[in-house]
Amino acid sequence: MAGRNGRTVRDLRRANRTAVLQRLYFDGPLSRFELGPATGLSSGSISNVVADLIADGLLEEAGSVDSDGGRPRTLLRVAPGSGHMIGVDVGETRVRVELFDLTLTELARAERPLERRGYAVEAIVGHIRDGIAEVLTASGTGASALLGVGIGVPGIVEHTPELGAVVHGQTIGWDAAPLEALLRAGSPLPDTVPYFIDNGAKTLGQAEMWFGGGRGARNAVVVLFGSGVGACLVTPDVEHGRAVEWGHLTVRVRGRRCRCGALGCLEAYAGAESLLARWAEEGGRPPQGGDEEADLTAMLAAAYPPDGTAPDPVALAVLEETAEYLGAGLSDLINLFQPERILIGGWAGLQLGARFLPAVRRHATAYALRHPAEKVAIELGRLGPDAVTVGAAILPLADFFGRGGRRAEPAAQSPEPAWRTALGDRVPR
């Protein structure tokens, strides 16, 4: 039965379960007495919802606290083993796969380094499949326990009825790559396990907003600084974040050629790949090992020698110029969105770290309008190199919470699913 606002009793129960689960997840353990004011639900509703969630195995007791003159109050928390999620980071130097319990404690991980330009979609699909099988085997977790697999990818993600998530990753050569359909074809997982695929900058932003430097902020921009650069915007109107192709903002007319094919993109000056290329173009001597992360480490050591010797002037000049480009790029985000916080993450951002940040802040302030620049804090992300995988795992977790702690019901499958027909010869037999 639907009420005046169109909500049914089932909708109300789901919303109440969601409210209790989320409050305990972020602020627990809590007693039933504390859950009432924390969620705005009546004591009767709290009792009913908690009883349902305990019966479903989603909540468990976590000790007790003394009350004011009465019986001790039992504390409740989300049961860590009541569900599992897999998070995948399809990065530009490696594919990382991690298995988490419901409280995002890591249970197992697998990594597959990528050779330079090794972004063939079929190869990436193979790495993801193998990584999923590896973490499930290592942890002894059955696929039926999974709430879903979240995947962060470089590029724009489009969701289609026939193929599911399709990735437009121009910088890595993915032209409408049917990633979800390819993963389902020959997948080690049953069809009942959903995939949640989104832009890697957005999954990074999701993680930082839930557990990192973005907690408590209403308006924030989370920047992913790796081989390329991207950003995720979070505002009250875009609660779960929106990926913005910030790296392809034009910062120099008729400038350097970007990986996307255009001229003068921010990524052509500020991404780690272009940073290393510019070091070589200016007469520097970057290592030829082909490992971009190791090469950037070597560049930092050359520019800022740990033993106090004279720095490599070319490496230092390129890094200082990169700080200005990044600061100018951040000024555009400040002027456009007026965020409270800007958080810089990604493997290159973490490597450059605190040494790089003061110069970036200085240039961002110089290029931005004074009023919004005075109100923004520019900091490093707090979640380290696993932030994208954590954020990817949050995608199925958020869906689970949104359903009130109930698993997604499997869609009715025809004998020949639409994705199999659409893939045609690309389906493994």
Short mmCIF file of N, CA and C in Angstrom, two decimals, residues 107-108 136 207 235 250 346 390:
data_model
loop_
_atom_site.label_atom_id
_atom_site.label_comp_id
_atom_site.label_asym_id
_atom_site.label_seq_id
_atom_site.Cartn_x
_atom_site.Cartn_y
_atom_site.Cartn_z
N LEU A 107 40.96 -8.80 3.40
CA LEU A 107 41.13 -10.23 3.66
C LEU A 107 42.17 -10.86 2.74
N ALA A 108 42.29 -10.35 1.53
CA ALA A 108 43.27 -10.91 0.57
C ALA A 108 43.44 -9.90 -0.55
N LEU A 136 39.67 -15.03 -3.74
CA LEU A 136 38.66 -15.93 -3.17
C LEU A 136 39.31 -17.21 -2.67
N ALA A 207 35.95 6.86 -1.53
CA ALA A 207 36.69 6.38 -0.37
C ALA A 207 37.10 7.53 0.55
N THR A 235 29.27 17.34 -4.09
CA THR A 235 28.49 18.46 -3.57
C THR A 235 27.18 17.91 -3.01
N THR A 250 42.14 22.36 -21.20
CA THR A 250 43.23 22.97 -21.99
C THR A 250 43.94 24.03 -21.17
N GLY A 346 46.14 9.32 -5.45
CA GLY A 346 46.77 8.64 -6.58
C GLY A 346 48.23 8.37 -6.27
N VAL A 390 39.51 0.51 -2.27
CA VAL A 390 38.54 0.70 -1.18
C VAL A 390 37.28 1.38 -1.73
#
